[in-house]
Coordinates of C-alpha atoms in Angstrom, one line a residue:
X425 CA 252.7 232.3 110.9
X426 CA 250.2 229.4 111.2
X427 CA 247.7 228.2 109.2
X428 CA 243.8 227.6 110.3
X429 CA 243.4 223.9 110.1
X430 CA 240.0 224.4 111.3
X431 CA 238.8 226.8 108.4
X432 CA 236.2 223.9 106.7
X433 CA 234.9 222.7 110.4
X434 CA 235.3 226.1 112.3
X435 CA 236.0 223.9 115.3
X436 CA 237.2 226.2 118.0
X437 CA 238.1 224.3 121.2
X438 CA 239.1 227.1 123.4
X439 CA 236.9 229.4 122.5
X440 CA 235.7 229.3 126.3
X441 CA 239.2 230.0 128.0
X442 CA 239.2 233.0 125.6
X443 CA 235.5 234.2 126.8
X444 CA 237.1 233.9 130.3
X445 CA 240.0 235.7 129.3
X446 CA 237.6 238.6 127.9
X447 CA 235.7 239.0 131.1
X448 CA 239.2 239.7 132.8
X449 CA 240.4 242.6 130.5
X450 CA 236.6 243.8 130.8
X451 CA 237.2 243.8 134.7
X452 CA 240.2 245.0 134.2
X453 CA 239.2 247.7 131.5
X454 CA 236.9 248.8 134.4
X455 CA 239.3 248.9 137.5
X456 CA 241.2 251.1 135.1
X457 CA 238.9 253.3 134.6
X458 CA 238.6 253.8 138.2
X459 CA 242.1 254.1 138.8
X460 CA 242.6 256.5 136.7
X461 CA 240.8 259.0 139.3
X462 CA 243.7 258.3 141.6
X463 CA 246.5 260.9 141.0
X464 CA 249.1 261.0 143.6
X465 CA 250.6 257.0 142.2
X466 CA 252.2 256.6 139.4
X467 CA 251.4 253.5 136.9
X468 CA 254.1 251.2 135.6
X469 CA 253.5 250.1 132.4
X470 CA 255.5 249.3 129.2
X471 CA 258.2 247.1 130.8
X472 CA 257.3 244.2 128.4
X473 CA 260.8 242.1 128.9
X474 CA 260.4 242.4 132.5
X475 CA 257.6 240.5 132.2
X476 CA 258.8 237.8 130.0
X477 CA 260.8 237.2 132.3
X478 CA 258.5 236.4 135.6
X479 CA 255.4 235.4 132.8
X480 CA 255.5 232.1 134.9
X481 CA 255.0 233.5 138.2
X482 CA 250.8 233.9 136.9
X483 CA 248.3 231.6 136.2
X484 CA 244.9 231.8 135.0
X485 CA 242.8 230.3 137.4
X486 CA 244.1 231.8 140.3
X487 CA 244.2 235.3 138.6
X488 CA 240.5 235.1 137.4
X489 CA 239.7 233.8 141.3
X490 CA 242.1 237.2 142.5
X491 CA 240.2 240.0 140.1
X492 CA 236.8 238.5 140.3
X493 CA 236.9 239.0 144.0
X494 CA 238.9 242.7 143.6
X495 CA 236.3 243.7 140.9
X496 CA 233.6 242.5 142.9
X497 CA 234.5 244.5 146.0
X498 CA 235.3 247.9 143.9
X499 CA 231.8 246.9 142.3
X500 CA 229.7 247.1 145.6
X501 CA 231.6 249.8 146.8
X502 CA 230.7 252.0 143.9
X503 CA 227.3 251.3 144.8
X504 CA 227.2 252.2 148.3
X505 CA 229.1 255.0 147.5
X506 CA 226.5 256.3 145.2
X507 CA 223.6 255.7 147.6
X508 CA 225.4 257.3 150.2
X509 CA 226.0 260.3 148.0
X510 CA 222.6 260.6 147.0
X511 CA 221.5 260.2 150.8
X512 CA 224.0 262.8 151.3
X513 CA 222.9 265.9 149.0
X514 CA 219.3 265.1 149.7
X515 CA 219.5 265.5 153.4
X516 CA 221.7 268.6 152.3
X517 CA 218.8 270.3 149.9
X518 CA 216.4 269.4 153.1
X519 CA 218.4 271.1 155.4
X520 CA 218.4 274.0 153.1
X521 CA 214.7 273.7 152.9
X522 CA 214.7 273.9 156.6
X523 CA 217.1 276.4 156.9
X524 CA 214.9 278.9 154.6
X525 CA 212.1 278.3 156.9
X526 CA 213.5 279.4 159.6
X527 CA 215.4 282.3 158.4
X528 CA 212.4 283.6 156.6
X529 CA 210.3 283.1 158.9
X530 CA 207.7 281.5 157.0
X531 CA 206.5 278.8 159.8
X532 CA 203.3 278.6 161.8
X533 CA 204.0 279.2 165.4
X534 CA 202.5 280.3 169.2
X535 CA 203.0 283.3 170.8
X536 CA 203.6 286.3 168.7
X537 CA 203.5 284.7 165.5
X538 CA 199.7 283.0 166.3
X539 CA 197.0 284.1 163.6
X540 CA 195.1 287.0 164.6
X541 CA 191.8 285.4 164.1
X542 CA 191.8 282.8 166.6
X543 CA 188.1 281.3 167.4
X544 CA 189.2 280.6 170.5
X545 CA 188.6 276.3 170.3
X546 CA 192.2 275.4 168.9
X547 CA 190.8 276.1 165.6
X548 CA 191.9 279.4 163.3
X549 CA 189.7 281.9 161.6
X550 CA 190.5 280.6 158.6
X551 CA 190.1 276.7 159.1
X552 CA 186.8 277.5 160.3
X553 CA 185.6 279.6 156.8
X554 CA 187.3 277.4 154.2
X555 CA 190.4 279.4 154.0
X556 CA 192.4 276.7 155.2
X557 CA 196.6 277.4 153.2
X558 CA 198.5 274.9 152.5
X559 CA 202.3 274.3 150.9
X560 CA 204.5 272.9 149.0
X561 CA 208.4 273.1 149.0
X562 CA 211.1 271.6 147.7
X563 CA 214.9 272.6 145.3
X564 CA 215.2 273.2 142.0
X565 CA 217.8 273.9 139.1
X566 CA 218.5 277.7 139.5
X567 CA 218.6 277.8 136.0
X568 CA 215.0 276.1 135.5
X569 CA 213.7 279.2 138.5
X570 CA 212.1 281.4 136.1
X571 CA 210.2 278.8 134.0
X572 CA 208.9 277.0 137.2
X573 CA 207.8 279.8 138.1
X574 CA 205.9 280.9 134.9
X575 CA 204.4 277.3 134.5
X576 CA 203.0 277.5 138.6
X577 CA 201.4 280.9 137.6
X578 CA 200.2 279.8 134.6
X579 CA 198.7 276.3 135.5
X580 CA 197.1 277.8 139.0
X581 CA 196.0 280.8 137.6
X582 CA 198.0 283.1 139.7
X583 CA 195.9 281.9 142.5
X584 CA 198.9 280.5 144.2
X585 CA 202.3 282.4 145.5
X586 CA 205.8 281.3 145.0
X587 CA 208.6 282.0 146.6
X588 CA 212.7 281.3 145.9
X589 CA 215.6 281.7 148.1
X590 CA 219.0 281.2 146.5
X591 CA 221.6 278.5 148.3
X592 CA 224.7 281.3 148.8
X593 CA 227.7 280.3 147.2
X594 CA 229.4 280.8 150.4
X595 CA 228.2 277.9 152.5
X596 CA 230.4 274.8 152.4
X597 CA 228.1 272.1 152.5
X598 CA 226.5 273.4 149.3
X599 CA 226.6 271.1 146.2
X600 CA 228.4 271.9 142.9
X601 CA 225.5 273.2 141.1
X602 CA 223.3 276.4 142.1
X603 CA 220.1 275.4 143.5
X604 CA 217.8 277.7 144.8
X605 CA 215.0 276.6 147.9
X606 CA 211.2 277.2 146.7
X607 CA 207.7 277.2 148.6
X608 CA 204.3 277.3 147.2
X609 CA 201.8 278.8 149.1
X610 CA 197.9 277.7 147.7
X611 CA 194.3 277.3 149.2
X612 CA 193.1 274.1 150.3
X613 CA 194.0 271.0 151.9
X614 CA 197.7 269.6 150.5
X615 CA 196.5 265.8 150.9
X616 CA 193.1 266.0 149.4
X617 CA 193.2 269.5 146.8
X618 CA 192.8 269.4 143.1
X619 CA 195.7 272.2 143.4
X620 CA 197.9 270.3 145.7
X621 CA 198.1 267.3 143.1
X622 CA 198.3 269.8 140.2
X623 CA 201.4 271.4 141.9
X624 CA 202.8 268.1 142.9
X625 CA 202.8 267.0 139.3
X626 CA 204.2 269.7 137.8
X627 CA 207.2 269.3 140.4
X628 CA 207.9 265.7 139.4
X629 CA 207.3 266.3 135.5
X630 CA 210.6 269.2 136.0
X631 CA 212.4 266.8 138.5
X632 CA 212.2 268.7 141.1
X633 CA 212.8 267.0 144.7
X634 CA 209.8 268.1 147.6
X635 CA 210.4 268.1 150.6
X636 CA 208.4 268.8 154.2
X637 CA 208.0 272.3 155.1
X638 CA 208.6 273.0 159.1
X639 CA 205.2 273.7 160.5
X640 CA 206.7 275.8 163.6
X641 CA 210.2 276.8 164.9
X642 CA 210.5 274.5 167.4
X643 CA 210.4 271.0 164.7
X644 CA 212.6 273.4 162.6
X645 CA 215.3 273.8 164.8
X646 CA 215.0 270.3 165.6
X647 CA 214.8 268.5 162.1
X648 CA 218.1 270.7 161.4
X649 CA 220.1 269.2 164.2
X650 CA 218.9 266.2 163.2
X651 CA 220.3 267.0 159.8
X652 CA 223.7 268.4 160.7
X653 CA 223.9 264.9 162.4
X654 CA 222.4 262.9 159.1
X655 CA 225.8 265.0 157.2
X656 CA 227.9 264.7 159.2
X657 CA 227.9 261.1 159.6
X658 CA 227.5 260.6 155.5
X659 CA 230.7 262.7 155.1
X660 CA 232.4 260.1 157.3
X661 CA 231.1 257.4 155.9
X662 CA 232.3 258.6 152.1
X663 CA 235.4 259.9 154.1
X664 CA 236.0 256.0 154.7
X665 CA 234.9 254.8 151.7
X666 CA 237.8 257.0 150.0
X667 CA 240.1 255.5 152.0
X668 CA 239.6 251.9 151.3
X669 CA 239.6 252.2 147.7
X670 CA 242.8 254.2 147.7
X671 CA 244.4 251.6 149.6
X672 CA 242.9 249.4 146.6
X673 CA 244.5 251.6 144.5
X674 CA 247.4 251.1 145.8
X675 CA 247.7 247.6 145.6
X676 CA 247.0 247.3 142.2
X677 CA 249.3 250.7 140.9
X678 CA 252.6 249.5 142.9
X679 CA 255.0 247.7 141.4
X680 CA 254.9 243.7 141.5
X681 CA 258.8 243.6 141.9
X682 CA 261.5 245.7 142.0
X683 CA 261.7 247.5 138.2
X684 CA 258.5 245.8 137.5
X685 CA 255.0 246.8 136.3
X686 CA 252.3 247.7 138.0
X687 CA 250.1 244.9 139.2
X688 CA 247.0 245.9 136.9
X689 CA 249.0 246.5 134.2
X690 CA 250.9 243.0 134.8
X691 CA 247.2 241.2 134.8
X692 CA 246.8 243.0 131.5
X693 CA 250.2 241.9 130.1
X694 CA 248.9 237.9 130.9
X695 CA 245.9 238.3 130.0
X696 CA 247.2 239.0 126.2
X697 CA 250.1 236.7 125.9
X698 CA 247.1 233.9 127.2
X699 CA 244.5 235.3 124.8
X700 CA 247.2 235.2 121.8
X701 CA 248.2 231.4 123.2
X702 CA 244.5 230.3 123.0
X703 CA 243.8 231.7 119.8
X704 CA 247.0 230.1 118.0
X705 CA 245.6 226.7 119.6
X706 CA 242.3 227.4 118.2
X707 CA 244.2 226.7 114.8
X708 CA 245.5 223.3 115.6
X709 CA 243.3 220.2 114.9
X710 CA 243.6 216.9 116.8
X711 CA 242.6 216.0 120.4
X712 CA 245.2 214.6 122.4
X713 CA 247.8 215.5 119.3
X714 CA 247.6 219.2 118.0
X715 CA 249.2 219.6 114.9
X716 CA 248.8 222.8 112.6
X717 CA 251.4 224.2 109.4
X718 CA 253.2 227.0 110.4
X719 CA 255.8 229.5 108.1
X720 CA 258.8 230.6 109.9
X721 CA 262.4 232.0 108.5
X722 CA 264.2 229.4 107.4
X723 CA 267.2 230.8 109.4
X724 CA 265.5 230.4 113.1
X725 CA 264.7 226.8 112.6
X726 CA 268.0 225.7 115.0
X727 CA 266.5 228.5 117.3
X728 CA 262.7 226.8 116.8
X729 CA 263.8 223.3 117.7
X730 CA 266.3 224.6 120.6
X731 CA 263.0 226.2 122.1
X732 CA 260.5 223.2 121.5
X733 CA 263.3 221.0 123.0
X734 CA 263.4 223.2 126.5
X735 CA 260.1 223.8 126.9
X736 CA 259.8 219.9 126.1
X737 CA 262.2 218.2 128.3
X738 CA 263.6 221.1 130.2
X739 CA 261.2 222.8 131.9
X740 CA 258.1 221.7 133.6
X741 CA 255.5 221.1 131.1
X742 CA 253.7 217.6 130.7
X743 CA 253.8 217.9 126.8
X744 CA 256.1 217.9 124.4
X745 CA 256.1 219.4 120.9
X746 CA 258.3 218.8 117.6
X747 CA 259.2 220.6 114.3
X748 CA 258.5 218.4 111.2
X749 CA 260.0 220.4 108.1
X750 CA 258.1 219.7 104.6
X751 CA 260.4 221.3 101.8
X752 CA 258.4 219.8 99.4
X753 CA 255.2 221.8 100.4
X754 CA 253.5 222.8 96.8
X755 CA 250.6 224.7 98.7
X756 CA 250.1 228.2 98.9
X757 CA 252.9 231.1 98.5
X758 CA 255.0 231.7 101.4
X759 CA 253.7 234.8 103.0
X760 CA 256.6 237.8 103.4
X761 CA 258.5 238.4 106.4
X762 CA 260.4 241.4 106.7
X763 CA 262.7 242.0 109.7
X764 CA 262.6 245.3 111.5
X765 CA 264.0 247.0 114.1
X766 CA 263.6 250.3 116.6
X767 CA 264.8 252.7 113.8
X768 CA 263.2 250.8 110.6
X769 CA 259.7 249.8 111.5
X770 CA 258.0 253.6 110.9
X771 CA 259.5 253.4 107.3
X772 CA 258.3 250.0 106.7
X773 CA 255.1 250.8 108.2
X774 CA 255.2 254.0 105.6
X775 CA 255.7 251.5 102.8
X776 CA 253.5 249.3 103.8
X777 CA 250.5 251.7 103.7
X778 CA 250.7 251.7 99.8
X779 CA 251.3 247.5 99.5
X780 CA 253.4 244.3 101.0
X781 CA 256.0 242.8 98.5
X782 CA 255.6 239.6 97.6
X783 CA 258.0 236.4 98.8
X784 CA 261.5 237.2 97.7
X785 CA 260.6 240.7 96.2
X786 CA 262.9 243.7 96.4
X787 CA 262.0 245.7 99.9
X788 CA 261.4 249.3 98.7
X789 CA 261.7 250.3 102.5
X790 CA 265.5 250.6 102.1
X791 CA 265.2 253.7 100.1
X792 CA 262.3 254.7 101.9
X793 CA 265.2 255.2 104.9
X794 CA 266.8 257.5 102.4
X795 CA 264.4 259.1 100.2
X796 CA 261.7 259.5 103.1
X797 CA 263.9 262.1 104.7
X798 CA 265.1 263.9 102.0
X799 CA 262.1 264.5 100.2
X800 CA 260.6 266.0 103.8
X801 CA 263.4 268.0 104.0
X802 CA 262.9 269.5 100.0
X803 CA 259.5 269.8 101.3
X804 CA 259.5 270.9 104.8
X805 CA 263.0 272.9 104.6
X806 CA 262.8 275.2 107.6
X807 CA 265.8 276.2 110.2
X808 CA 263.2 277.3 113.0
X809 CA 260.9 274.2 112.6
X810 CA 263.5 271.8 112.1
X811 CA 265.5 272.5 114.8
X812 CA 261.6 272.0 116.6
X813 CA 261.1 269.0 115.4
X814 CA 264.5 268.1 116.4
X815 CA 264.3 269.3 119.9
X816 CA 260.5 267.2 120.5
X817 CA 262.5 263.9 118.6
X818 CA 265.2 263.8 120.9
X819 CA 263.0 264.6 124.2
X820 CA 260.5 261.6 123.2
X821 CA 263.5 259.3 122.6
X822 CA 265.6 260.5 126.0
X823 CA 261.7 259.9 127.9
X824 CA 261.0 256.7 126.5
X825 CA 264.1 255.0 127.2
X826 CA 264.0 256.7 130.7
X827 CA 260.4 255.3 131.8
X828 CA 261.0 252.1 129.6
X829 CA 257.9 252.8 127.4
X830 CA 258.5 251.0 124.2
X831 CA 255.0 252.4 122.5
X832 CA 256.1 255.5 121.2
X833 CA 260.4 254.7 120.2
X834 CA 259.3 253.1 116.6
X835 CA 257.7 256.4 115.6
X836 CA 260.7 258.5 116.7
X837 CA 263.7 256.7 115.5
X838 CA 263.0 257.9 112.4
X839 CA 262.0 261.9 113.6
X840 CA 265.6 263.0 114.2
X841 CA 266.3 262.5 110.5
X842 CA 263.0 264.5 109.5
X843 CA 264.3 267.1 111.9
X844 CA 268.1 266.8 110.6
X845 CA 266.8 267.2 106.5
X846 CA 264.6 270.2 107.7
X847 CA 267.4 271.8 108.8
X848 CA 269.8 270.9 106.2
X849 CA 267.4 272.2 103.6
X850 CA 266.9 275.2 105.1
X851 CA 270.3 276.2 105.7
X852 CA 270.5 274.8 101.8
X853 CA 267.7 276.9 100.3
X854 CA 268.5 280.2 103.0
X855 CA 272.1 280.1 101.4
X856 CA 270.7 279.5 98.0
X857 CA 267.9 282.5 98.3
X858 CA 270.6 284.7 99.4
X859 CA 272.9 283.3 96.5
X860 CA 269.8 284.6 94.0
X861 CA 269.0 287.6 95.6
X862 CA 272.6 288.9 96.0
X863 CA 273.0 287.9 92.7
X864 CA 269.7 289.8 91.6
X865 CA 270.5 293.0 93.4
X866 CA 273.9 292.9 91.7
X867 CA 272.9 292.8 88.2
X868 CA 269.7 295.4 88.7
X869 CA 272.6 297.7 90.2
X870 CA 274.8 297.0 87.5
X871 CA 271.7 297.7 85.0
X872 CA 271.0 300.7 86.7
X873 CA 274.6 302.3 86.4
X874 CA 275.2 301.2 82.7
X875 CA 271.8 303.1 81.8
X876 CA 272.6 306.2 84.1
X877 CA 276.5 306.3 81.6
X878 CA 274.1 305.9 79.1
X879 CA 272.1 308.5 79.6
X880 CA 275.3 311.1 80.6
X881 CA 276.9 309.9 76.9
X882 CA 273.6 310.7 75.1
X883 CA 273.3 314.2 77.2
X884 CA 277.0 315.1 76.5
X885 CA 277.0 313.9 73.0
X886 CA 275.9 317.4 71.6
X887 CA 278.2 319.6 73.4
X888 CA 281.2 317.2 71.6
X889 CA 279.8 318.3 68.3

């Protein structure tokens, strides 16, 4: 445990290798989250000792270079892929739009669809009289039909018609939500009306997109080959797009050796051993000499100096670093160190919930190993729950040892002996209920035959006489 030796100044020196270090587990926090769509690989995670081992395969500069670019590439590929998908259900609702047209038959055309009132220059009846109809179309919300209907009615007066056709469930290309295809029908011109800009705002104020409506069959049936065409190719390109990020994927979720961790979860594993490192420097003082106090066991100071001495002459590193003892340190109380293990760290972590000890204090967690269990079982005392609880204990402990996840073991060393207690207890307290009741029935029998002798004794006693 080290001391801040920088607690008056608040001098923090690497302060900026940790901000750098917090942008990566943000990246990385973020490719996560994107990986986690991916479900046919597996992550490796958890194998912590593995990774001790190979920690000095990574280094930071390099590995911020690495994920900045990676990041960077899933980044603008979530972009595109969103415009693409946008691009994609619009020119789907158009061709809906288009589609409705045409099967409807709701477009303008020659022949035997021409107006009956013709003047005979190119120019209807109706253009020539001010009776000129104009339209408006567009999808909406199938949910929102009714009240965009009721607000068109109400704001025009009922001087303008409306009409819905629903997107059928049963064509492939339609989207995830029901959406229904809609075309107003109003007098006047749609680029110059008061009622065409009414309509038009009440369209944008529900969100509703607008799009062209065909003016004849022929533009129809060509703006929806041209649409097929538009899908088709956006479906591709999102087809593609899937691909390269799940080859992505796969880099990052395969294991970086044989036994190993996933490469993501890897970056994550250096990115806190380097974070820790930086901000245990941040308590030194000095410059070119870094010195801070420290506590440590007094037992695992030959261990302490063995390790300074490696990584100072025997590996690689340019420094070197030494262990000054100071017995005669009057200071502040030595904090408390209590060793666990697998099996005792949920019952210190129990005890330590309620208070630490103090330096050279008795360690109630020893009975807590004891007593813990025993009064659960008193408690808890069950045959059918504790041989539950039992059963879940020893599936989490055979798991975690299998996939090497160390996260969960401290919690269910101890659960066995919860499930174990349960069971004794309620073996314990079936026995001693049947004890009572056996007991119970016995004397109420015996009760009830001494009072039925008493009651032939008292009948026969006058015949006697």
């Amino acid at each position: 445990m080290f001391e801040d030796m920088n607690d008056n100044t608040m001098n923090r020196p690497y302060r900026k290798y940790i901000q750098r270090i917090e942008e990566m587990e943000r990246m990385l926090r973020v490719l996560s989250k994107e990986l986690e769509s991916v479900q046919y690989m597996p992550l490796y995670k958890n194998r912590v000792d593995d990774f001790l081992e190979h920690d000095t395969e990574l280094s930071l500069d390099p590995l911020e270079d690495e994920l900045r670019g990676i990041y960077d590439r899933f980044i603008r590929f979530q972009s595109n892929n969103e415009v693409i998908t946008a691009e994609l259900n619009a020119a789907v609702e158009e061709l809906h739009v288009v589609w409705a047209s045409l099967a409807g038959g709701m477009v303008g055309d020659s022949g035997l669809e021409a107006p009956l009132l013709d003047s005979g220059e190119g120019r209807s009846y109706a253009k020539l009289h001010g009776m000129q109809f104009s339209n408006i179309a567009g999808v909406i919300d199938l949910r929102e039909q009714e009240t965009f209907a009721r607000t068109v009615f109400r704001a025009t007066r009922g001087t303008a018609f409306t009409h819905f056709t629903e997107i059928t469930e049963d064509d492939p290309r339609n989207q995830a939500e029901q959406k229904s295809v809609f075309v107003i029908y109003f007098q006047g011109d749609a680029a110059t009306s008061a009622m065409a800009a009414k309509l038009t705002r009440i369209c944008k104020a529900m969100g509703v997109r607008l799009y062209d409506w065909p003016v004849s069959t022929a533009e129809g049936t060509a703006r929806s080959r041209a649409l097929e065409s538009t899908i088709a190719d956006k479906t591709a390109a999102l087809q593609g797009f899937d691909r390269i990020m799940r080859d992505e994927a796969r880099i990052l979720l395969q294991p970086i050796r044989m036994g190993g961790n996933s490469r993501i979860e890897e970056w994550k594993l250096f990115c806190i051993k380097e974070k820790s490192i930086y901000a245990t420097l941040n308590l030194f003082e000095g410059v070119t000499t870094l010195r801070a106090d420290c506590w440590y066991p007094a037992e695992d100071e030959d261990a302490i100096r063995h390790v300074l001495a490696h990584a100072s002459f025997g590996g690689s590193a340019r420094a070197s670093a030494m262990l000054v003892t100071d017995a005669a340190y009057t200071g502040k109380a030595p904090p408390t160190f209590i060793k666990r293990n697998a099996f005792t760290d949920a019952f210190q972590e129990l005890v330590e919930t309620y208070g630490v000890p103090h330096y050279k204090e008795f360690n109630p967690g020893v009975f807590t190993i004891v007593t813990f269990p025993f009064m659960f079982g008193v408690m808890y005392g069950d045959v059918a729950h504790g041989a539950m609880l039992l059963s879940v204990a020893i599936y989490a402990l055979l798991n975690a040892d299998r996939s090497g996840s160390t996260a969960t073991v401290p919690c269910t060393r101890g659960c066995p002996m919860l499930g174990i207690c349960s069971l004794v207890w309620g073996f314990s307290l079936s026995m001693l209920a049947s004890c009572i009741m056996t007991s119970y029935l016995s004397a109420l029998v015996s009760l009830e035959t001494l009072a039925m002798k008493t009651l032939n004794t008292s009948v026969q006693a006058p015949a006697m006489r």
